[in-house]
Coordinates of N, CA and C in Angstrom, one line a residue:
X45 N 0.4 -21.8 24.7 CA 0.2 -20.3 24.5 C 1.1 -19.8 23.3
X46 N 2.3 -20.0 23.1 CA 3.4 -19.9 21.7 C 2.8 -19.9 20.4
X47 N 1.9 -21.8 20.8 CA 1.1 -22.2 18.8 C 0.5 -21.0 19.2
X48 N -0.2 -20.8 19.9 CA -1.9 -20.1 19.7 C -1.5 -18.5 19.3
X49 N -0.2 -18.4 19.6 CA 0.2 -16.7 19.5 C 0.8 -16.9 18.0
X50 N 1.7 -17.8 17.4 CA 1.7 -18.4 16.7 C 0.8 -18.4 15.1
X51 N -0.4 -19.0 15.7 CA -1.2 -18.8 14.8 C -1.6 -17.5 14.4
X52 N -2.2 -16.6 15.8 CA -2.6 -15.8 15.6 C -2.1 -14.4 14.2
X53 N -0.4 -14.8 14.6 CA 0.4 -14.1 13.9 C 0.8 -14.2 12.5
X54 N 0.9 -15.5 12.1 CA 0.7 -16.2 11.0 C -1.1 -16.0 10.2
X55 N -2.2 -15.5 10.8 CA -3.5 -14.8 10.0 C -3.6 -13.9 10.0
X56 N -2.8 -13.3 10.7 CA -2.8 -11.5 10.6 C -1.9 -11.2 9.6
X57 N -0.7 -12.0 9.5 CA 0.2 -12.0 8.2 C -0.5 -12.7 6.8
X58 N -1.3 -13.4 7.0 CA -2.1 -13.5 5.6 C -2.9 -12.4 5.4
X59 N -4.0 -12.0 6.2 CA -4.5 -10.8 6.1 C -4.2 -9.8 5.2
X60 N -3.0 -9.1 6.1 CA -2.4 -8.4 5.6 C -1.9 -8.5 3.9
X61 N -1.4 -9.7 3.7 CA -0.8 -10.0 2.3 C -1.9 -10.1 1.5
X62 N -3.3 -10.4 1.9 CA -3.9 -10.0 1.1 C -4.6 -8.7 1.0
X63 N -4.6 -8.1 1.5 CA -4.8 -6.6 1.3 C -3.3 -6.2 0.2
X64 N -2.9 -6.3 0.5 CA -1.4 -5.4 0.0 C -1.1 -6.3 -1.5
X65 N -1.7 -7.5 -1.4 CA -1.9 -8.6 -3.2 C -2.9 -7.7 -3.8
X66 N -3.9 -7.3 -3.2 CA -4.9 -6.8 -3.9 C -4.4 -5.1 -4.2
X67 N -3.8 -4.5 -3.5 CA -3.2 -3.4 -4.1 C -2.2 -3.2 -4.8
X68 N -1.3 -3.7 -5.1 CA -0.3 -4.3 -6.2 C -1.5 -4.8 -7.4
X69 N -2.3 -5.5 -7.6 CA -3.1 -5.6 -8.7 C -3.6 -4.9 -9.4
X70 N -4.6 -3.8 -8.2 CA -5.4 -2.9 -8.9 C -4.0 -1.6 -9.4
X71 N -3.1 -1.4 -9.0 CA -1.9 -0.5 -9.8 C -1.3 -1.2 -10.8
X72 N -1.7 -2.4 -11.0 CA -0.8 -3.0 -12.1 C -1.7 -2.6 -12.9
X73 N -3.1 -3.5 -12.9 CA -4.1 -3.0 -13.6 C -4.2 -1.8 -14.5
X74 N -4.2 -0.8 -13.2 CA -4.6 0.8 -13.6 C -3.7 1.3 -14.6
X75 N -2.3 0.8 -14.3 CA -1.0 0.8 -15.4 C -1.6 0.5 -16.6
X76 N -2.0 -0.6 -17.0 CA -2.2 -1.7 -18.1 C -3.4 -0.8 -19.0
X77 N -4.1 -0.4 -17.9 CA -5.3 0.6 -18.6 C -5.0 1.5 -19.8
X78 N -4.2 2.3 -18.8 CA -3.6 3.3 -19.4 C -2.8 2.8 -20.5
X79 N -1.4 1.8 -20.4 CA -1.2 1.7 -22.0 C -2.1 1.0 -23.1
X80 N -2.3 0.3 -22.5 CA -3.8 0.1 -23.8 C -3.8 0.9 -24.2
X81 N -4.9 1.9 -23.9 CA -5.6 3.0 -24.4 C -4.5 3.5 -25.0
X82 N -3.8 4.3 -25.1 CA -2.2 5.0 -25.4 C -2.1 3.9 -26.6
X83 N -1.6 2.9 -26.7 CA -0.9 2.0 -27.7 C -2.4 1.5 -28.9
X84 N -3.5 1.6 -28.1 CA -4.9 1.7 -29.4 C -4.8 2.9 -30.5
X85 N -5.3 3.0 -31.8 CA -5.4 3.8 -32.6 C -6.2 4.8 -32.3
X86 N -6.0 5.5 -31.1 CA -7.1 6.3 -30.6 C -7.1 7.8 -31.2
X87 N -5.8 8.0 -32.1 CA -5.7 9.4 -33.0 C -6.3 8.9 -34.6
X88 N -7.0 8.0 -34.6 CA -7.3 7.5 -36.0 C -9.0 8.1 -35.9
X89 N -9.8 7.6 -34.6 CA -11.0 7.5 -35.2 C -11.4 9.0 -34.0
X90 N -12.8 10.0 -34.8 CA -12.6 11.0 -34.7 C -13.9 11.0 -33.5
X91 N -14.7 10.1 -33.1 CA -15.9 9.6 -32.2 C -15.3 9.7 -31.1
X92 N -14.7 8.2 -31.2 CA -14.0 8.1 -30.1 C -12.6 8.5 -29.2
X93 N -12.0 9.2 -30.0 CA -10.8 9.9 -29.4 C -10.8 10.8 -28.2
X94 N -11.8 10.8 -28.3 CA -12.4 12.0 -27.0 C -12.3 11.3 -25.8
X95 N -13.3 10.2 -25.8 CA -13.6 9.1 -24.2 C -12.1 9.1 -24.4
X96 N -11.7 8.0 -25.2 CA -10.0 7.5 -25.1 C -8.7 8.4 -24.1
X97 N -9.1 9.4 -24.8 CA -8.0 10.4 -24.3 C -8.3 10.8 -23.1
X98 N -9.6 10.8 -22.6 CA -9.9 11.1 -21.0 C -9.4 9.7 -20.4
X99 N -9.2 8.7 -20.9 CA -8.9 7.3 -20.3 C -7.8 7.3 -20.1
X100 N -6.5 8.1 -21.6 CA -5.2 8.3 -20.8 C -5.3 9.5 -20.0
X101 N -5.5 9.9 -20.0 CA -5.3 12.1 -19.0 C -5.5 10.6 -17.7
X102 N -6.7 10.4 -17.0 CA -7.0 9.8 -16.2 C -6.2 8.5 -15.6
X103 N -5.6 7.7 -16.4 CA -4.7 6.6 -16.0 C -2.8 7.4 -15.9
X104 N -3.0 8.4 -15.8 CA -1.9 8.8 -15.4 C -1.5 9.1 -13.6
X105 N -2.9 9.2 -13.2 CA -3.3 9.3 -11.6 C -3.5 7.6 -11.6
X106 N -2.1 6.9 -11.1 CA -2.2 5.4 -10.2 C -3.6 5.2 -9.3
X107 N -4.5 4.1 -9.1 CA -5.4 3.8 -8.6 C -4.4 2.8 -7.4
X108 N -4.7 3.1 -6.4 CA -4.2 2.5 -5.0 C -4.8 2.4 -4.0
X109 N -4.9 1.3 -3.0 CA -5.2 0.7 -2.2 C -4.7 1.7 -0.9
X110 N -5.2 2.5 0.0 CA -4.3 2.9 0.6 C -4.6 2.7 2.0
X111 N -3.3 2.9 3.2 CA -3.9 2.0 4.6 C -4.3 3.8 5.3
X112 N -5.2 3.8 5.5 CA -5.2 5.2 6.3 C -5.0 6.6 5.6
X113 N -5.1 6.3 4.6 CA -4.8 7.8 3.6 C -3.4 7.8 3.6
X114 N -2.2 7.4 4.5 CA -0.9 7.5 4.4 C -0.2 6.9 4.1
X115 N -0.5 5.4 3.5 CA 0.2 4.1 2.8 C -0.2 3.8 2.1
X116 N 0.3 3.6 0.7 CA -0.2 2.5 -0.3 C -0.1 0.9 0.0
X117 N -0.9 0.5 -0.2 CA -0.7 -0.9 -0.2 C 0.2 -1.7 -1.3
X118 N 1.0 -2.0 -1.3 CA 1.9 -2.8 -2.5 C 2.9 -4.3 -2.0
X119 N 3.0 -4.8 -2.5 CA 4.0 -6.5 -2.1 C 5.1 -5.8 -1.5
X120 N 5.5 -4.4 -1.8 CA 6.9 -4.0 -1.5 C 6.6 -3.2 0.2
X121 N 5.2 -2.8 0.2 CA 4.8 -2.2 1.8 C 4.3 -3.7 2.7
X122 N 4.2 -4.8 2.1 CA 4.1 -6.1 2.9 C 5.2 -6.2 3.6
X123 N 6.2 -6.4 2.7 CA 7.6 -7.0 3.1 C 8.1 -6.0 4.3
X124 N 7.9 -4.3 4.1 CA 8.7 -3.5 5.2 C 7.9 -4.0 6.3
X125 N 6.8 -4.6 6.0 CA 5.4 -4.7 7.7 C 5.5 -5.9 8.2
X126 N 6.2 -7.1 7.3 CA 6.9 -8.5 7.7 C 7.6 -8.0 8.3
X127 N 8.7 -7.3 8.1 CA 10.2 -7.2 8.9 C 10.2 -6.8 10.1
X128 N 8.8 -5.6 9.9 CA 9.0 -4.9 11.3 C 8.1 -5.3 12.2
X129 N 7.2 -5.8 12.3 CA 6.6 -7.4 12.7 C 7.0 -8.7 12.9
X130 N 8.1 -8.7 12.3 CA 9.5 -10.0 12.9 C 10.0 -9.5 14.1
X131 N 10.6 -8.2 13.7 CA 11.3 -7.5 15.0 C 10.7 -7.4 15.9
X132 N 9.7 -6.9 16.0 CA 8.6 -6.9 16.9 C 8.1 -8.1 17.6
X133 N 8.0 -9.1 17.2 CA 7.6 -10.5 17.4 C 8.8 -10.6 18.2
X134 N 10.2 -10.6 18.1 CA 11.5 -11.4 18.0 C 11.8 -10.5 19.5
X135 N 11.2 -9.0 19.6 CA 11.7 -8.7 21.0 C 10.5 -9.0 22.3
X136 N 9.4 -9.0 21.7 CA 8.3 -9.2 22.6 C 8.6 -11.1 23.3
X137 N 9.1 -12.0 22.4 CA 9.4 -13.1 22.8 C 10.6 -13.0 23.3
X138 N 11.9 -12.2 23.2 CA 13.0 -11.9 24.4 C 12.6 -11.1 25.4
X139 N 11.9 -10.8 25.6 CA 11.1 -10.4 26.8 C 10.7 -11.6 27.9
X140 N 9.7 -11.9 27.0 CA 9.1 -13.1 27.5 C 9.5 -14.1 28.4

């Protein structure tokens, strides 16, 4: 009954890490966008400066993964949901 709870808890913890890998990406990303664009010669050519500049106005609003409209997802909201999911785990088994 332990492995099997065990397991259970150990794929819900991958799960999770990948949801929260993939939102740490797409913000890194969204970051990377934005200086590009910013660090390209985008005040040189007179066509394109227009799109460009809507690309930085726009990469100033972070793109995120969010759990319920009230968390972002990031490697840094994994780790508070490992801990308190340890604790959790750690009292439910002194119970036990």
């Amino acid at each position: 009954m332990v492995m099997k709870n065990l397991m259970f808890y150990c794929v819900i913890n991958m799960e999770t890490f990948i949801f929260c890998f993939a939102g740490e990406y797409i913000s890194s990303k969204s970051r990377e966008i934005g200086e590009a664009a910013y660090n390209s010669p985008w005040y040189q050519s007179k066509f394109h400066s227009r799109m460009i500049l809507f690309m930085i106005m726009r990469s100033q609003h972070q793109l995120t993964i969010t759990m319920g409209k009230f968390m972002d997802l990031s490697l840094e909201r994994f780790s508070t949901i490992t801990k308190a999911s340890a604790s959790y785990m750690s009292v439910l088994l002194a119970m036990y």
